[in-house]
């Protein structure tokens, strides 16, 4: 065998610049058909040995074969073709995370590549890594994988691009007392002696490398069946009591998707696996989906908000089993084909299974709202981005890919019609099953269905502009002699920016209660209507744009909101767009407050919740002396809501009331309403000291108010309770509560605690980011803390975890020119910037500048 060749550990975001082709690929001359992969981990040394045999097809004769590999030691490689075995000379290309197998003679047609290798099970939550947890008094380790986007290469040499689909034949040699999990069911288990066994798995269908899964550990397992599919929830020991709820959710969602897509789930089993250390929320490995514990485990003591989050994450990942796994994008520029569809279809599944939750409305108020906020920045990017290398795709896992992508799909479904949309998806999935496709393939099927049904829509024409262009428009509505004029202009958070971009906008609107539609395929359009009639654009809020009304039309809509003569989602839309205009300085904060005070005092959900958020934001954003009105209105609205809802959950109340109650309590407490503070503090001590129960739906609000008002008295109590707590949802509450202290020195101690070994590195940002966004005291210390800890943060969160940007984004709460100059100076230092931070840095500096401009506009 050849001498072992070691590939050094390297931050995969730090690529050689200017030397790579625009679309970095291994090429298509050599393509894999099947992998036979065997791994043998050593838990004592946190290392593993492995062998991979890859059956390949070679189109043109060659004496060089390139594969992806990183952070591995290559112990030997041979290539077998036409019965001839050739020893390969291995050349390492670390900048491109490749190895090159050089051969003495050409090979062609069918061949086998056999490589022996070894590696390290890292603690960085990427590749083939270690996850640790405590069971009783014993520390335990399980091994798990996270391969998306391009980390399969850190577990075994492979063709690590989504278009290289192949069959996987997996085996693992492990201690006899441990369980192995992969994409397929185990086919056999053989006792090897010396406390070891070899577990072999059934062959997988053709799939991309990033969907492969390897897991080894002690699990509790709860199982059920749906048709011919065995569904299981796997947890660490002692957590199986929180597995039944996700198990039943998975079964319901699986049934929904099989019916919606018209295609049966193709694998014999579906595992949902709770992982103690996990950088993302979940990962759709085919047949072996991994989750953060807090995003999977739930029971009767789980709050409604967390239960909805758990259900949404499960629904999202199950949608991927078709959209992403069965049919996969050809290249990472179409990552949104995976994520946007999983996001949108996840809400559709939720709406069907839980109609009382009205998840379509939640989709608009949560996802579309988040996307509009992210996409109003000049630093935004299109949904479909020119991705140079697989590693660069790591920067795309954000609001534009998920929430904006999903929102555009929602708009397209509204434009084309639900049946055309659904039938187009079905044909697309049938055509490209076990293969790869592009967005053009998808739109073509929808247009085909529309033509067959004689519907005058062009999905390709509308969708392509929205997918390929950054940003979105605001439509100005102005009165004319015969009706109204509509004029679109790109909306920016910074109101001194403009560009000439225009979009084809499917506009649903109402004129005095009558529904209408038009495709605004130009900068302007006109609508005929009477002078005394009212108009509401974006009726139903399915469009991805804002609306700016002028003069009396604002008051007309306000009067309709007050009289509850428009749908609740449209009431929310009017308020949401008006608040955006206030934050961007297009109208004064006073004008916004006038509208809210006059028309929104008795608004229903979700407008009442949105108003609370807007008043809270202004009371914190405006300087003292200017924020009293916003704070007074916030207290008045909070009292009105809390008097209506009460502190205790009522039998038969809606989920919206249950989730609005903690918002009212929290905002009243943070605004300084003493009766609310006193009651929350009393409940906190009774719970912590005497074990008295607090409704889990308001428990977070109670904790946060107690921390804000009690300070040092509760610091140690929260810290020790967090260290001993086992339930992931409760640990998250406690950690966030530690970010709510009003004293900067105490807050600094909390932030430092978040960096201690007591807090998993996946959870550090929960304290720091939550504190930055919700606690005004953080403005005084967040920048210095970030600067003092940034080198350690960079070493903790390597490229691929998609987490370093969260710490940069937390600085977006800053609002002085001095702060902005310091942020720019700090990140301009040599070696401080990394590729996986650049988007977050650009967004953050723009938001700080917007904060400054807001204050200057409202002096």
CSV table of C-alpha atoms in Angstrom, one decimal, residues 318-477:
chain,number,residue,atom,x,y,z
A,318,UNK,CA,-40.6,15.3,5.6
A,319,UNK,CA,-41.4,17.5,2.6
A,320,UNK,CA,-37.7,17.2,1.8
A,321,UNK,CA,-38.0,13.4,1.4
A,322,UNK,CA,-39.7,14.2,-1.9
A,323,UNK,CA,-38.5,17.8,-2.6
A,324,UNK,CA,-34.7,17.5,-2.3
A,325,UNK,CA,-34.2,13.8,-1.8
A,326,UNK,CA,-36.3,12.1,-4.4
A,327,UNK,CA,-35.6,15.0,-6.8
A,328,UNK,CA,-32.5,17.0,-6.2
A,329,UNK,CA,-31.2,20.3,-7.6
A,330,UNK,CA,-28.4,19.9,-10.1
A,331,UNK,CA,-26.2,22.5,-8.4
A,332,UNK,CA,-26.2,24.6,-5.3
A,333,UNK,CA,-27.5,27.7,-7.0
A,334,UNK,CA,-30.9,26.1,-6.9
A,335,UNK,CA,-30.6,25.2,-3.2
A,336,UNK,CA,-33.9,27.1,-2.8
A,337,UNK,CA,-35.6,24.4,-4.8
A,338,UNK,CA,-35.1,22.2,-1.7
A,339,UNK,CA,-35.5,24.7,1.1
A,340,UNK,CA,-38.2,27.1,-0.2
A,341,UNK,CA,-40.5,24.2,-1.2
A,342,UNK,CA,-40.0,22.4,2.1
A,343,UNK,CA,-40.8,25.7,3.9
A,344,UNK,CA,-43.9,26.5,1.9
A,345,UNK,CA,-45.2,22.9,1.8
A,346,UNK,CA,-44.5,22.4,5.5
A,347,UNK,CA,-47.0,25.2,6.3
A,348,UNK,CA,-49.4,23.7,3.8
A,349,UNK,CA,-49.2,20.3,5.6
A,350,UNK,CA,-49.6,22.1,9.0
A,351,UNK,CA,-52.7,24.0,7.7
A,352,UNK,CA,-54.3,20.7,6.7
A,353,UNK,CA,-53.5,18.7,9.8
A,354,UNK,CA,-54.2,21.6,12.3
A,355,UNK,CA,-56.8,23.8,10.7
A,356,UNK,CA,-57.5,25.6,14.0
A,357,UNK,CA,-54.0,27.0,14.0
A,358,UNK,CA,-54.6,28.8,10.7
A,359,UNK,CA,-51.0,28.2,9.6
A,360,UNK,CA,-51.4,30.0,6.3
A,361,UNK,CA,-51.9,33.2,8.2
A,362,UNK,CA,-48.9,32.3,10.4
A,363,UNK,CA,-46.8,31.7,7.3
A,364,UNK,CA,-47.5,35.3,6.1
A,365,UNK,CA,-47.0,36.9,9.5
A,366,UNK,CA,-43.8,35.0,10.2
A,367,UNK,CA,-42.1,33.8,7.0
A,368,UNK,CA,-43.2,36.5,4.6
A,369,UNK,CA,-42.6,39.2,7.3
A,370,UNK,CA,-39.1,37.9,7.9
A,371,UNK,CA,-38.3,37.8,4.2
A,372,UNK,CA,-39.6,41.3,3.6
A,373,UNK,CA,-37.3,42.5,6.4
A,374,UNK,CA,-34.2,40.7,5.1
A,375,UNK,CA,-34.8,41.6,1.4
A,376,UNK,CA,-35.2,45.3,2.0
A,377,UNK,CA,-31.5,45.7,2.4
A,378,UNK,CA,-29.3,46.7,-0.5
A,379,UNK,CA,-26.9,43.9,0.6
A,380,UNK,CA,-29.5,41.2,-0.1
A,381,UNK,CA,-29.1,38.6,-2.8
A,382,UNK,CA,-31.4,36.8,-5.3
A,383,UNK,CA,-33.1,33.6,-4.3
A,384,UNK,CA,-31.0,31.8,-7.0
A,385,UNK,CA,-27.4,32.7,-6.6
A,386,UNK,CA,-24.4,32.0,-8.7
A,387,UNK,CA,-22.6,29.5,-6.4
A,388,UNK,CA,-18.9,29.0,-7.1
A,389,UNK,CA,-18.3,25.9,-5.0
A,390,UNK,CA,-20.4,23.7,-2.8
A,391,UNK,CA,-18.9,25.2,0.3
A,392,UNK,CA,-20.1,28.7,-0.8
A,393,UNK,CA,-23.7,27.3,-0.6
A,394,UNK,CA,-23.3,27.4,3.2
A,395,UNK,CA,-23.9,31.2,3.2
A,396,UNK,CA,-27.3,30.7,1.5
A,397,UNK,CA,-29.1,29.0,4.5
A,398,UNK,CA,-31.0,32.1,5.5
A,399,UNK,CA,-34.2,34.1,5.1
A,400,UNK,CA,-33.8,34.7,1.4
A,401,UNK,CA,-33.5,31.1,0.5
A,402,UNK,CA,-36.1,29.8,3.0
A,403,UNK,CA,-38.7,32.5,3.8
A,404,UNK,CA,-38.5,34.6,0.6
A,405,UNK,CA,-38.3,31.5,-1.5
A,406,UNK,CA,-41.4,30.1,0.2
A,407,UNK,CA,-43.2,33.4,0.0
A,408,UNK,CA,-42.6,33.6,-3.8
A,409,UNK,CA,-44.0,30.1,-4.1
A,410,UNK,CA,-47.0,31.2,-2.2
A,411,UNK,CA,-47.5,34.1,-4.6
A,412,UNK,CA,-47.1,31.8,-7.6
A,413,UNK,CA,-49.6,29.4,-6.2
A,414,UNK,CA,-52.1,32.2,-5.7
A,415,UNK,CA,-51.4,33.5,-9.2
A,416,UNK,CA,-51.6,30.1,-11.0
A,417,UNK,CA,-54.1,28.4,-8.8
A,418,UNK,CA,-53.7,25.6,-6.3
A,419,UNK,CA,-54.5,22.8,-8.7
A,420,UNK,CA,-52.2,23.9,-11.5
A,421,UNK,CA,-49.4,24.4,-8.9
A,422,UNK,CA,-50.0,20.9,-7.4
A,423,UNK,CA,-50.3,19.1,-10.7
A,424,UNK,CA,-47.1,20.8,-11.9
A,425,UNK,CA,-45.3,19.6,-8.8
A,426,UNK,CA,-46.5,16.0,-9.3
A,427,UNK,CA,-45.3,15.9,-12.9
A,428,UNK,CA,-42.0,17.4,-12.0
A,429,UNK,CA,-41.4,14.8,-9.2
A,430,UNK,CA,-42.5,11.9,-11.4
A,431,UNK,CA,-40.2,13.0,-14.3
A,432,UNK,CA,-37.1,13.5,-12.2
A,433,UNK,CA,-37.4,10.9,-9.5
A,434,UNK,CA,-34.0,9.6,-8.3
A,435,UNK,CA,-32.4,12.3,-10.5
A,436,UNK,CA,-31.6,16.0,-10.7
A,437,UNK,CA,-33.5,19.0,-12.1
A,438,UNK,CA,-33.5,22.8,-12.3
A,439,UNK,CA,-36.1,25.5,-11.7
A,440,UNK,CA,-36.7,25.8,-15.4
A,441,UNK,CA,-37.9,22.2,-15.5
A,442,UNK,CA,-40.4,23.0,-12.7
A,443,UNK,CA,-41.9,26.1,-14.2
A,444,UNK,CA,-42.2,24.3,-17.5
A,445,UNK,CA,-44.5,21.7,-16.0
A,446,UNK,CA,-46.7,24.4,-14.4
A,447,UNK,CA,-47.0,26.3,-17.7
A,448,UNK,CA,-47.9,23.0,-19.4
A,449,UNK,CA,-50.7,22.3,-17.0
A,450,UNK,CA,-52.0,25.9,-17.3
A,451,UNK,CA,-52.1,25.6,-21.1
A,452,UNK,CA,-54.0,22.3,-20.9
A,453,UNK,CA,-56.6,24.0,-18.6
A,454,UNK,CA,-56.8,27.1,-20.8
A,455,UNK,CA,-55.7,29.4,-18.0
A,456,UNK,CA,-54.0,32.6,-19.1
A,457,UNK,CA,-51.0,32.5,-16.8
A,458,UNK,CA,-47.2,32.3,-17.4
A,459,UNK,CA,-45.5,30.9,-14.4
A,460,UNK,CA,-42.1,30.9,-16.1
A,461,UNK,CA,-42.4,34.6,-16.9
A,462,UNK,CA,-43.4,35.7,-13.4
A,463,UNK,CA,-41.3,33.3,-11.4
A,464,UNK,CA,-38.0,33.8,-13.2
A,465,UNK,CA,-37.9,37.5,-12.4
A,466,UNK,CA,-38.7,37.0,-8.8
A,467,UNK,CA,-36.2,34.2,-8.4
A,468,UNK,CA,-33.3,35.9,-10.3
A,469,UNK,CA,-33.7,39.5,-9.0
A,470,UNK,CA,-32.8,40.7,-5.5
A,471,UNK,CA,-35.3,42.9,-3.5
A,472,UNK,CA,-39.0,43.6,-4.0
A,473,UNK,CA,-41.2,46.5,-4.9
A,474,UNK,CA,-43.4,48.9,-2.9
A,475,UNK,CA,-46.6,50.0,-4.9
A,476,UNK,CA,-47.6,53.6,-4.3
A,477,UNK,CA,-51.3,54.2,-4.6
